[in-house]
PDB file of N, CA and C in Angstrom:
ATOM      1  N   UNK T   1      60.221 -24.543  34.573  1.00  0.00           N
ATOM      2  CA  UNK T   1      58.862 -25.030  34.772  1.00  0.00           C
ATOM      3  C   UNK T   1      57.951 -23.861  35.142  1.00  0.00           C
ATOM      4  N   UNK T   2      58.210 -23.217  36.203  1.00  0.00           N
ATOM      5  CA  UNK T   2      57.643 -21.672  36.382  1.00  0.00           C
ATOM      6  C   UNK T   2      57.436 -20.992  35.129  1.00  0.00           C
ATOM      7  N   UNK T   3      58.266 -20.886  34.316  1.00  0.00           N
ATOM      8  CA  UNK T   3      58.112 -19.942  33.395  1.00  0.00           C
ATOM      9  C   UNK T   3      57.175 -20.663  32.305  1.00  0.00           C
ATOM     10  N   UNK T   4      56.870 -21.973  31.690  1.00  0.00           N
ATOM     11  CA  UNK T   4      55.619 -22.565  31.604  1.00  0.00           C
ATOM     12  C   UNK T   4      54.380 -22.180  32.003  1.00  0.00           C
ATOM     13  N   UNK T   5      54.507 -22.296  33.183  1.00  0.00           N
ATOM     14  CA  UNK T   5      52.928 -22.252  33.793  1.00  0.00           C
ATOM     15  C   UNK T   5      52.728 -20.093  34.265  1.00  0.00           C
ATOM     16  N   UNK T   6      54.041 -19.857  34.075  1.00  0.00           N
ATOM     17  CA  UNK T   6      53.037 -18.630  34.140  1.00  0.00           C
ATOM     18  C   UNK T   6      53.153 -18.041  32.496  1.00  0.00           C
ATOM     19  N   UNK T   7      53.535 -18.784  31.372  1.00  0.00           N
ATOM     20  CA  UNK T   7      53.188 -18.446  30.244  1.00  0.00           C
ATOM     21  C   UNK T   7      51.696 -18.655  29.800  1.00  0.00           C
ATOM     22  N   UNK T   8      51.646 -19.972  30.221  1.00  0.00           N
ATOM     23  CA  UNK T   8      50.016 -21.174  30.423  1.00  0.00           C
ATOM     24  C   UNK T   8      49.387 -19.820  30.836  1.00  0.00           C
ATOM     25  N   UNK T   9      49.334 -19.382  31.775  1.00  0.00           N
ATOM     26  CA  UNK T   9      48.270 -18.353  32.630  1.00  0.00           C
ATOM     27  C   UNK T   9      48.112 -17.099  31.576  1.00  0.00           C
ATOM     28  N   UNK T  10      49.694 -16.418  30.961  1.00  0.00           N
ATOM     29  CA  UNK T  10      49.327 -15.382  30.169  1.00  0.00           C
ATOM     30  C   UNK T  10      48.799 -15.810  29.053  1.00  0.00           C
ATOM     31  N   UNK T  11      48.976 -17.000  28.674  1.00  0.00           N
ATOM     32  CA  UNK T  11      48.243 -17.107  27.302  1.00  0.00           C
ATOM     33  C   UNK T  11      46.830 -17.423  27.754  1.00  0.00           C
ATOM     34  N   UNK T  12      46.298 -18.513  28.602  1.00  0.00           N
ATOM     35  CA  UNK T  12      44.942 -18.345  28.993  1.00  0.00           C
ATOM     36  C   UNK T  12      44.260 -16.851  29.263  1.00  0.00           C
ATOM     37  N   UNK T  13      45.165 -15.816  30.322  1.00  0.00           N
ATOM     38  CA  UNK T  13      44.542 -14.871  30.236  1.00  0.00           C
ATOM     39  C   UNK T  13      44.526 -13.430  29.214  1.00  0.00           C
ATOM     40  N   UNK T  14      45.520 -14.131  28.321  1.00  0.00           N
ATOM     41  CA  UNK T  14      44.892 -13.230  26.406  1.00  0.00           C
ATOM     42  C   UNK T  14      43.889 -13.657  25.787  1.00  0.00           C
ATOM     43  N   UNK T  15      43.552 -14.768  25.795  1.00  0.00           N
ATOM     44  CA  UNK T  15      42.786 -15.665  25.398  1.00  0.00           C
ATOM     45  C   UNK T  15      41.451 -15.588  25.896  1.00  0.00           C
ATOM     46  N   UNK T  16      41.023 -15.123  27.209  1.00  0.00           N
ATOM     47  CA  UNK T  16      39.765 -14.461  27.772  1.00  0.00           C
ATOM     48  C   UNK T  16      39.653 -13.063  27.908  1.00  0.00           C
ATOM     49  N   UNK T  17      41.150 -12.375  27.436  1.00  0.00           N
ATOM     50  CA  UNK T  17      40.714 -11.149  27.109  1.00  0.00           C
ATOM     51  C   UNK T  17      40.294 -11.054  25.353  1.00  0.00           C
ATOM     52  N   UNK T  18      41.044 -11.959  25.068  1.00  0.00           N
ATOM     53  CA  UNK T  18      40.376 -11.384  23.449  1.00  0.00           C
ATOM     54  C   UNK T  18      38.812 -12.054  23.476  1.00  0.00           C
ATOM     55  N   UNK T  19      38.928 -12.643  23.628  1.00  0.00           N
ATOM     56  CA  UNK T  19      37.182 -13.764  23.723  1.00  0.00           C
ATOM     57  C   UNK T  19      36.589 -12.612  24.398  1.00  0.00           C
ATOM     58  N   UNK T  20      36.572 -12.061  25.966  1.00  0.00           N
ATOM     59  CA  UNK T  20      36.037 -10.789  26.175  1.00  0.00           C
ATOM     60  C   UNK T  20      35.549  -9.748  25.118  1.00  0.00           C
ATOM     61  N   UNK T  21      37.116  -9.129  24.539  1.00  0.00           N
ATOM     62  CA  UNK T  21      36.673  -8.193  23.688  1.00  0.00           C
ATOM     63  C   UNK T  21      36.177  -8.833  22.235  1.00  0.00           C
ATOM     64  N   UNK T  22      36.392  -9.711  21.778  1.00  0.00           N
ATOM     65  CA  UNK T  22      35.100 -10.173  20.680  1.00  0.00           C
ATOM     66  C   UNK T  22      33.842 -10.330  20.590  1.00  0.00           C
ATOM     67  N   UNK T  23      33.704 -10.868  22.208  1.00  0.00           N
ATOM     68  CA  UNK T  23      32.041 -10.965  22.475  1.00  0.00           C
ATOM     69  C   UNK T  23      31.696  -9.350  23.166  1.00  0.00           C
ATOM     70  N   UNK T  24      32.386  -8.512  23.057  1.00  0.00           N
ATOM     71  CA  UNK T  24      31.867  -7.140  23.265  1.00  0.00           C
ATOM     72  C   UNK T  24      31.843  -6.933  22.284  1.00  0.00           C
ATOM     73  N   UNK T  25      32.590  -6.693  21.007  1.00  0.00           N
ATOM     74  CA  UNK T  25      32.461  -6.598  19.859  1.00  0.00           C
ATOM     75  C   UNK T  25      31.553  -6.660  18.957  1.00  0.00           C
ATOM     76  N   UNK T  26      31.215  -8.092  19.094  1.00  0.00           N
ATOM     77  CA  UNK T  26      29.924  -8.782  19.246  1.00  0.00           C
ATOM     78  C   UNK T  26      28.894  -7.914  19.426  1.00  0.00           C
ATOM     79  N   UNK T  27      28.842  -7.878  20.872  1.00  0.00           N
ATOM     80  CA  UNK T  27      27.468  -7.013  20.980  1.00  0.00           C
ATOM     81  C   UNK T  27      27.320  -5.936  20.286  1.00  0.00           C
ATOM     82  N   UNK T  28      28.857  -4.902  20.281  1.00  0.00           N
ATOM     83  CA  UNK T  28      28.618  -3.626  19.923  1.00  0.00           C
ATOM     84  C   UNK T  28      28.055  -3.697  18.105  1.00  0.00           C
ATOM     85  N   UNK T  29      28.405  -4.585  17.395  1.00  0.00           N
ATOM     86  CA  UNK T  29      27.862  -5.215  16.310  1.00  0.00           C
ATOM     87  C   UNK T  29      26.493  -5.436  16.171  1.00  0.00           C
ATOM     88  N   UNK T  30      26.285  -6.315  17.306  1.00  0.00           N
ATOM     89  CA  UNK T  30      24.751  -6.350  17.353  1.00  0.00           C
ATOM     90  C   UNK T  30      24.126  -5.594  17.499  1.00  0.00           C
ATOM     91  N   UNK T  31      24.325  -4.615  18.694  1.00  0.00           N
ATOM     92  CA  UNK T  31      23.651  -3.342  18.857  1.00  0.00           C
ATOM     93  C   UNK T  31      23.638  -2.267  17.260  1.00  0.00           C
ATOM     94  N   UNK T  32      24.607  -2.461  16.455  1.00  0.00           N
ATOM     95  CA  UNK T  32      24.423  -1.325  15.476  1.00  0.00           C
ATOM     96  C   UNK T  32      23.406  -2.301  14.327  1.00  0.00           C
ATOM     97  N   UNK T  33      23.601  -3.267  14.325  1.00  0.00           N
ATOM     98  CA  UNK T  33      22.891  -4.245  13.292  1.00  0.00           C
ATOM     99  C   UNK T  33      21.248  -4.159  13.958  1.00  0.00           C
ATOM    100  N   UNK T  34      21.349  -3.696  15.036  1.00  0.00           N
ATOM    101  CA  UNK T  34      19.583  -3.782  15.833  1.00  0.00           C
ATOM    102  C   UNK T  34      18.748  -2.452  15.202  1.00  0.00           C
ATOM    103  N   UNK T  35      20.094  -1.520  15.465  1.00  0.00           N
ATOM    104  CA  UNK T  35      20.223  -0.219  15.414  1.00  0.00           C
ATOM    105  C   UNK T  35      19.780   0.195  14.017  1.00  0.00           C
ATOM    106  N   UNK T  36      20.279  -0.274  13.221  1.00  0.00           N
ATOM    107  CA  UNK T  36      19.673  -0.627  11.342  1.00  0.00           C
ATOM    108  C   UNK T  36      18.976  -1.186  10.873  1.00  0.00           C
ATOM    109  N   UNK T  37      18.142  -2.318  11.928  1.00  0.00           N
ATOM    110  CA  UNK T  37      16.990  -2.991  11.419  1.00  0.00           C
ATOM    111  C   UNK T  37      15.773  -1.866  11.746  1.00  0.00           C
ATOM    112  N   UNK T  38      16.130  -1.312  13.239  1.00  0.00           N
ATOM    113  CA  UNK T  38      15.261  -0.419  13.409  1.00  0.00           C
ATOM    114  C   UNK T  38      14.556   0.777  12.842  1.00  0.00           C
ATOM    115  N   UNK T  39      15.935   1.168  12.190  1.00  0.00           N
ATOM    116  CA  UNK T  39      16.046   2.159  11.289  1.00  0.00           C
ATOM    117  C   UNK T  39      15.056   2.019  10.013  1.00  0.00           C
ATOM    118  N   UNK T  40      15.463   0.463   9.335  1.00  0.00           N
ATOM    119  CA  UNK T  40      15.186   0.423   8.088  1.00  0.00           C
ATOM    120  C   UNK T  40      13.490  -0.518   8.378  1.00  0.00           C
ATOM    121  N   UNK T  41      13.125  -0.502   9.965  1.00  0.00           N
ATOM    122  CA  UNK T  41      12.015  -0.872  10.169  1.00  0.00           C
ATOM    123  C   UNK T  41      11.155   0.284   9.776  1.00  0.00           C
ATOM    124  N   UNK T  42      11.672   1.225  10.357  1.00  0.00           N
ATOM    125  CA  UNK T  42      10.693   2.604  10.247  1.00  0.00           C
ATOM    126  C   UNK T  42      10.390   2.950   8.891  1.00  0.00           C
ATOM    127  N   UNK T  43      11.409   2.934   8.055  1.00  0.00           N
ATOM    128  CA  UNK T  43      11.332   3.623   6.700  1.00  0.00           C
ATOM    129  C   UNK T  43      10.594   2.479   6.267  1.00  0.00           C
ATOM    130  N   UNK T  44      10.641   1.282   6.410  1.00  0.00           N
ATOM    131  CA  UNK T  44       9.570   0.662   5.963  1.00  0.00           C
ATOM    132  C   UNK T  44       7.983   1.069   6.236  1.00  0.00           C
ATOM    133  N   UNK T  45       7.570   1.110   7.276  1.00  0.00           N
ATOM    134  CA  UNK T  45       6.680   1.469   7.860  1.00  0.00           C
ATOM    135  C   UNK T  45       6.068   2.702   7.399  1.00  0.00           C
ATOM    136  N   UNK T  46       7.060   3.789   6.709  1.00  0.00           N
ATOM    137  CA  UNK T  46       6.861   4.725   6.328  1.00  0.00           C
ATOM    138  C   UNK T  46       6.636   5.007   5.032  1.00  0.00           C
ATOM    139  N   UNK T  47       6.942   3.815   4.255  1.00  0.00           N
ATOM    140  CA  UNK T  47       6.931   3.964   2.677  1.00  0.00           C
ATOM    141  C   UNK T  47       5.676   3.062   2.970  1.00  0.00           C
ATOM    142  N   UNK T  48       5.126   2.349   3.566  1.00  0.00           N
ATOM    143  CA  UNK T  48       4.016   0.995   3.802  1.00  0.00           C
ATOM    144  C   UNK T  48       3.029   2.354   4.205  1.00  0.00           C
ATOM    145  N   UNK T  49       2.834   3.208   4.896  1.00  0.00           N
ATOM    146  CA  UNK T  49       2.415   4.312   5.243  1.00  0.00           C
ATOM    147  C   UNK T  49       1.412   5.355   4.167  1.00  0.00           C
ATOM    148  N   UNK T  50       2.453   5.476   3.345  1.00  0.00           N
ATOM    149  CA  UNK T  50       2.429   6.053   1.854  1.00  0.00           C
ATOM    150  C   UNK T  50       1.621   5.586   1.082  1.00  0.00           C
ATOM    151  N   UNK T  51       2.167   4.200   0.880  1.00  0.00           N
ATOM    152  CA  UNK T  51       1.303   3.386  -0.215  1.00  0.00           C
ATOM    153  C   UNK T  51      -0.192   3.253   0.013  1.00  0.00           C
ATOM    154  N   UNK T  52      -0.847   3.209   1.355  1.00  0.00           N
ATOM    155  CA  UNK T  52      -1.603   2.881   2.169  1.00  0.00           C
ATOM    156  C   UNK T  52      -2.425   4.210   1.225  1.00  0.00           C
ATOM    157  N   UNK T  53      -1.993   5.462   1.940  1.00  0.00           N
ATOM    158  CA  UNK T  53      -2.193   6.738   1.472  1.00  0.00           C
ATOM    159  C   UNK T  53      -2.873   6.826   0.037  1.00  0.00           C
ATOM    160  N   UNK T  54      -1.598   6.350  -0.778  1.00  0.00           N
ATOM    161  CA  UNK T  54      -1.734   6.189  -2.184  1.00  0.00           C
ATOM    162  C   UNK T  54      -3.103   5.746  -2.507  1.00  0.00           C
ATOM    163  N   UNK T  55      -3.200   4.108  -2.255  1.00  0.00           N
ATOM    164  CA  UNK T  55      -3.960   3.175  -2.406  1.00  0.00           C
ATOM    165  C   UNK T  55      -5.300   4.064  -2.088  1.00  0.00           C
ATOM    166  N   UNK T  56      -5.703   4.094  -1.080  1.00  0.00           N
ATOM    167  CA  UNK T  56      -7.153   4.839  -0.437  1.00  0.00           C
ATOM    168  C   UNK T  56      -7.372   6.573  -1.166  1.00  0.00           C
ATOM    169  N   UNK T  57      -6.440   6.932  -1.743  1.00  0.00           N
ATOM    170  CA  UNK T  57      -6.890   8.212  -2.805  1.00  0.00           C
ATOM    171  C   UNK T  57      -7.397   7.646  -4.083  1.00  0.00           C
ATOM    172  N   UNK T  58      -6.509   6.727  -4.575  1.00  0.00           N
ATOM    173  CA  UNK T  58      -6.667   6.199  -5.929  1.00  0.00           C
ATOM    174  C   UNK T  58      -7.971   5.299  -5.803  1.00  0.00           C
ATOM    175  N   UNK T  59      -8.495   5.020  -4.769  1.00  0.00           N
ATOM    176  CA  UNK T  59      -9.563   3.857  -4.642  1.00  0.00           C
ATOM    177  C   UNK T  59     -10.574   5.031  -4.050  1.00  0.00           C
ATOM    178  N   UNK T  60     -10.597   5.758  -3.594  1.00  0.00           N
ATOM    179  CA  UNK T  60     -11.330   7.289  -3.328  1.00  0.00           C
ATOM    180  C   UNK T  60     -11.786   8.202  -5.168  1.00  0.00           C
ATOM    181  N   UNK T  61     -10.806   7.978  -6.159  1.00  0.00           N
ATOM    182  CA  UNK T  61     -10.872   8.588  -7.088  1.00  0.00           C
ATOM    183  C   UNK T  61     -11.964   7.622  -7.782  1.00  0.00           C
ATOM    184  N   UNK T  62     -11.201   5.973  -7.622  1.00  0.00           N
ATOM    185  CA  UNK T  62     -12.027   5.306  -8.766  1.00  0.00           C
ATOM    186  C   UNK T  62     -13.864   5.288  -8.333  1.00  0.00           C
ATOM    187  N   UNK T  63     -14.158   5.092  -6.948  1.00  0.00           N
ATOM    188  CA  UNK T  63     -14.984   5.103  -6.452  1.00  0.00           C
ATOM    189  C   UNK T  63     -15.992   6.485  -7.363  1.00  0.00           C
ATOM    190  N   UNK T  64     -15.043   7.415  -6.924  1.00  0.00           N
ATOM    191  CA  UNK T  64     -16.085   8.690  -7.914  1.00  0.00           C
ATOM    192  C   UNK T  64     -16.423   8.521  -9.264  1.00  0.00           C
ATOM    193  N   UNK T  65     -15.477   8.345  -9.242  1.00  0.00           N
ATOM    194  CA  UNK T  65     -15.658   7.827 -11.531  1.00  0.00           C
ATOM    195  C   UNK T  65     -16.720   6.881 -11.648  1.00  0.00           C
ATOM    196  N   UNK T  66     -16.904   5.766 -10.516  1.00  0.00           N
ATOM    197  CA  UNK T  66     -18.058   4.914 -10.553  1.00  0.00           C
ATOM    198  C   UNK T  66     -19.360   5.167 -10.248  1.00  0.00           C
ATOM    199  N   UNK T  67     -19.536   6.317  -9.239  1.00  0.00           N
ATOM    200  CA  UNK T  67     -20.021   6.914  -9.019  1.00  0.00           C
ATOM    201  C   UNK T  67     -20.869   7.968 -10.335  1.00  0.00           C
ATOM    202  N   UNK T  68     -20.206   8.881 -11.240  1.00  0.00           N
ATOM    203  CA  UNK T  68     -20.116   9.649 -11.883  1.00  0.00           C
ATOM    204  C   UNK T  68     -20.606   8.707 -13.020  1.00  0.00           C
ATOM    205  N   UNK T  69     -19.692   7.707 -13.606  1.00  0.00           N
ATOM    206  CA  UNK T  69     -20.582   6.665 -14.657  1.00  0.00           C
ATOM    207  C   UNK T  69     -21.897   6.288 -14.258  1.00  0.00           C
ATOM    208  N   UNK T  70     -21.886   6.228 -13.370  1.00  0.00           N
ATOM    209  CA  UNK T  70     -23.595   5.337 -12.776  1.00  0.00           C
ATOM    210  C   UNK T  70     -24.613   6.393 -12.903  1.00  0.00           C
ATOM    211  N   UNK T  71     -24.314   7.843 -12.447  1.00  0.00           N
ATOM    212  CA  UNK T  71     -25.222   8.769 -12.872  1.00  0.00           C
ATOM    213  C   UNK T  71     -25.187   9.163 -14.090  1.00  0.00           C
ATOM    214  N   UNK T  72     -24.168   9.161 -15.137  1.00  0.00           N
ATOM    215  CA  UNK T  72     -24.556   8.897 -16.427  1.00  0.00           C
ATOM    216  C   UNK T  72     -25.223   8.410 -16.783  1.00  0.00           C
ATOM    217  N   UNK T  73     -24.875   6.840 -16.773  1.00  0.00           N
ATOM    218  CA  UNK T  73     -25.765   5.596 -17.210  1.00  0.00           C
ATOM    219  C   UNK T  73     -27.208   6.186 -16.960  1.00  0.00           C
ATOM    220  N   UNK T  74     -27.429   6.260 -15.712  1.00  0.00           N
ATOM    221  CA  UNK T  74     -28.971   6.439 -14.946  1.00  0.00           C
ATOM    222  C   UNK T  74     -29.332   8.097 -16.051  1.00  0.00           C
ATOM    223  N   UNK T  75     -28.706   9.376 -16.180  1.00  0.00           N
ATOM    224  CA  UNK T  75     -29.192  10.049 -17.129  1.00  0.00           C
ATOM    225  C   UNK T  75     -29.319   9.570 -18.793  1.00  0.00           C
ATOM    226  N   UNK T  76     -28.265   8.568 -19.408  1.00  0.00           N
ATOM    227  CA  UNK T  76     -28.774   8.032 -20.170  1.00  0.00           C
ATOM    228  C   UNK T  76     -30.182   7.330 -20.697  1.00  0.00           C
ATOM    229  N   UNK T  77     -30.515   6.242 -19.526  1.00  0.00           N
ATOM    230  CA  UNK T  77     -30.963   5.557 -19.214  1.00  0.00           C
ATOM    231  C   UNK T  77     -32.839   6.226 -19.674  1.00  0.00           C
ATOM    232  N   UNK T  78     -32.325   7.200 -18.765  1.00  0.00           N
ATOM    233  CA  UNK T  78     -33.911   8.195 -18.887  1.00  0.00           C
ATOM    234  C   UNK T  78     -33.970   8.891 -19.930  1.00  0.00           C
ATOM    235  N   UNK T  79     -33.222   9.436 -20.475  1.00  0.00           N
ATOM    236  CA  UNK T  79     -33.113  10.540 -21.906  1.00  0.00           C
ATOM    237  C   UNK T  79     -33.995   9.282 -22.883  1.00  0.00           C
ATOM    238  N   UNK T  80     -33.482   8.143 -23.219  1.00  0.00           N
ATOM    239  CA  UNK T  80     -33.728   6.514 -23.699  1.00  0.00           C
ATOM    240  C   UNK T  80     -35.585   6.694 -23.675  1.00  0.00           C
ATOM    241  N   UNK T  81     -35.593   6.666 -22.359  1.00  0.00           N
ATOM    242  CA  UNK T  81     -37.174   6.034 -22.046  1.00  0.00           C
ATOM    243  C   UNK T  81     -37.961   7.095 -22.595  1.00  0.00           C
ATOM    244  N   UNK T  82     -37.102   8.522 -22.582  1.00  0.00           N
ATOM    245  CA  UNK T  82     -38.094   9.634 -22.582  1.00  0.00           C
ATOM    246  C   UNK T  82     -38.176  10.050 -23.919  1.00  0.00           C
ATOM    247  N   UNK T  83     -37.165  10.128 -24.963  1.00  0.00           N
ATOM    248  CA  UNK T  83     -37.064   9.506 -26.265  1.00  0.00           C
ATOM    249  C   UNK T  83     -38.193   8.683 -27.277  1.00  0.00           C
ATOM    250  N   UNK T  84     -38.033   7.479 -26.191  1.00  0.00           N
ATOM    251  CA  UNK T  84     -39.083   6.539 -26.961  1.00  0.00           C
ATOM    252  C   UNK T  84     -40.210   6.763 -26.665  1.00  0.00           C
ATOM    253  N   UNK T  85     -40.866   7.287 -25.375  1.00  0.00           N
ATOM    254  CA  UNK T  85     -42.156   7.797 -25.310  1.00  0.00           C
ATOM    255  C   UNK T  85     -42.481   9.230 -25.795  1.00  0.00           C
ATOM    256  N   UNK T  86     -41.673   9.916 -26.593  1.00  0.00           N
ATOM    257  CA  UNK T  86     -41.819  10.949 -27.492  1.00  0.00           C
ATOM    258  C   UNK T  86     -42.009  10.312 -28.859  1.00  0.00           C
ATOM    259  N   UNK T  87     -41.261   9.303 -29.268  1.00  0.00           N
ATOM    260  CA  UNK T  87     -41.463   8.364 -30.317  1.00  0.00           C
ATOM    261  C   UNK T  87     -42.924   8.229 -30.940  1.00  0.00           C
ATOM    262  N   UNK T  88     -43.183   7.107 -29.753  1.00  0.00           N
ATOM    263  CA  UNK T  88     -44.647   6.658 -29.176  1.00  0.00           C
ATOM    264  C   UNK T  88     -45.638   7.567 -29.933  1.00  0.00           C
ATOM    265  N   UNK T  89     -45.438   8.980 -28.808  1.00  0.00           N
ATOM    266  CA  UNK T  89     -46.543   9.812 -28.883  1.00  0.00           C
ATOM    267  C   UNK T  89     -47.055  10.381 -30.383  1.00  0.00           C
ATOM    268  N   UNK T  90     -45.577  10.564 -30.590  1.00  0.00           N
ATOM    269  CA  UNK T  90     -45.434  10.872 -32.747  1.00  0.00           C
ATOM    270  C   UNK T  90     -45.827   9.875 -33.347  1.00  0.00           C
ATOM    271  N   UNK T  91     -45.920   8.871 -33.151  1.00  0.00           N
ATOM    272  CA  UNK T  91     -46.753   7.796 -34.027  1.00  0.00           C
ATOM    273  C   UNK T  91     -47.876   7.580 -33.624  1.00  0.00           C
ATOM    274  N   UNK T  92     -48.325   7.712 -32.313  1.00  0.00           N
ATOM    275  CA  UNK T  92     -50.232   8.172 -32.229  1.00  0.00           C
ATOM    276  C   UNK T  92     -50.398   9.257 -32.727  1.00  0.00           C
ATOM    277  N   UNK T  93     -49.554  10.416 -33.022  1.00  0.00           N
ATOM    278  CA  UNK T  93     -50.462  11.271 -33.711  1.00  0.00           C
ATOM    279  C   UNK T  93     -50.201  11.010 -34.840  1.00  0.00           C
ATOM    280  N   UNK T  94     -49.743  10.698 -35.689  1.00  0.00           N
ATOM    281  CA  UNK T  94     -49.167  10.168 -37.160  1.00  0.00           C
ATOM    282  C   UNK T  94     -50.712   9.435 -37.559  1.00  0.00           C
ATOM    283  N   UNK T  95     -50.381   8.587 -36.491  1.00  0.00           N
ATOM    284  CA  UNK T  95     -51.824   7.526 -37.009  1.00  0.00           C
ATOM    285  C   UNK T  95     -53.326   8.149 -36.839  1.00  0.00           C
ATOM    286  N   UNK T  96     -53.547   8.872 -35.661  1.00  0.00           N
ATOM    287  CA  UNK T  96     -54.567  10.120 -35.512  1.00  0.00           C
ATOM    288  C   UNK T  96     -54.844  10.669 -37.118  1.00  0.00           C
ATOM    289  N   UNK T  97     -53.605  11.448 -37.077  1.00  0.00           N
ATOM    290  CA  UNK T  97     -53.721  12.324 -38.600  1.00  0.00           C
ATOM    291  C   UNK T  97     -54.006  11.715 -39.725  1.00  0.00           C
ATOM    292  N   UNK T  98     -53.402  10.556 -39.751  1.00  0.00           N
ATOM    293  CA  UNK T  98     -53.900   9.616 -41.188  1.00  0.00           C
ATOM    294  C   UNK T  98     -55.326   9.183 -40.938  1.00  0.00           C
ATOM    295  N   UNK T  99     -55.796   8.602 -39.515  1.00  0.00           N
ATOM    296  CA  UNK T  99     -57.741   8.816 -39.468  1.00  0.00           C
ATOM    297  C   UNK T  99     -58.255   9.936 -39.728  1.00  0.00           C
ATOM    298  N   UNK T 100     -58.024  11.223 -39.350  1.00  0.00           N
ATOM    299  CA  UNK T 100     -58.790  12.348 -39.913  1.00  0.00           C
ATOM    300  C   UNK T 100     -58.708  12.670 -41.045  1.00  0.00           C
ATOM    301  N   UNK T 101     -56.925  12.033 -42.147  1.00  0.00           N
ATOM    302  CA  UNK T 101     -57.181  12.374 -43.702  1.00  0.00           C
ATOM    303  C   UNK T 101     -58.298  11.345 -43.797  1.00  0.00           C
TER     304      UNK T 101
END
């Protein structure tokens, strides 16, 4: 009967040592799984970083090009007006010259 109950005891107390070392295990698991989110938090953060970067050059570039078209347009725009009032002026004198023939 003794030898029962102090088997009972060694197997209960393997049984809270392994449960012990699993739930240390456990943690030490958790801790490296924390340890790799952290990790792969940063490199996120760091490629999110980048893109950011990216984004605000490429939106810095298009901005100029819009920029750069618009003062086209606007030198177009005037070459146009200044054109047709050279036009203009050649057909008042056209018509001038045909009153004095």
């Amino acid at each position: 009967v003794w030898g029962q109950v102090i088997q009972k005891k060694v197997d209960d107390d393997m049984a809270k040592m392994i449960a012990a070392a699993e739930a240390q295990e456990g943690e030490k698991m958790t801790e490296e799984m924390k340890a790799e989110l952290e990790q792969h938090k940063i490199e996120l953060e760091e490629e999110n970083a980048a893109m950011i970067d990216w984004l605000e050059k490429t939106k810095a570039k298009v901005e100029a090009k819009e920029a750069e078209k618009a003062e086209l347009e606007k030198a177009n725009t005037e070459v146009e007006t200044m054109f047709n009032e050279l036009n203009e002026f050649a057909k008042k004198k056209s018509a001038e010259k045909k009153e004095l023939s």
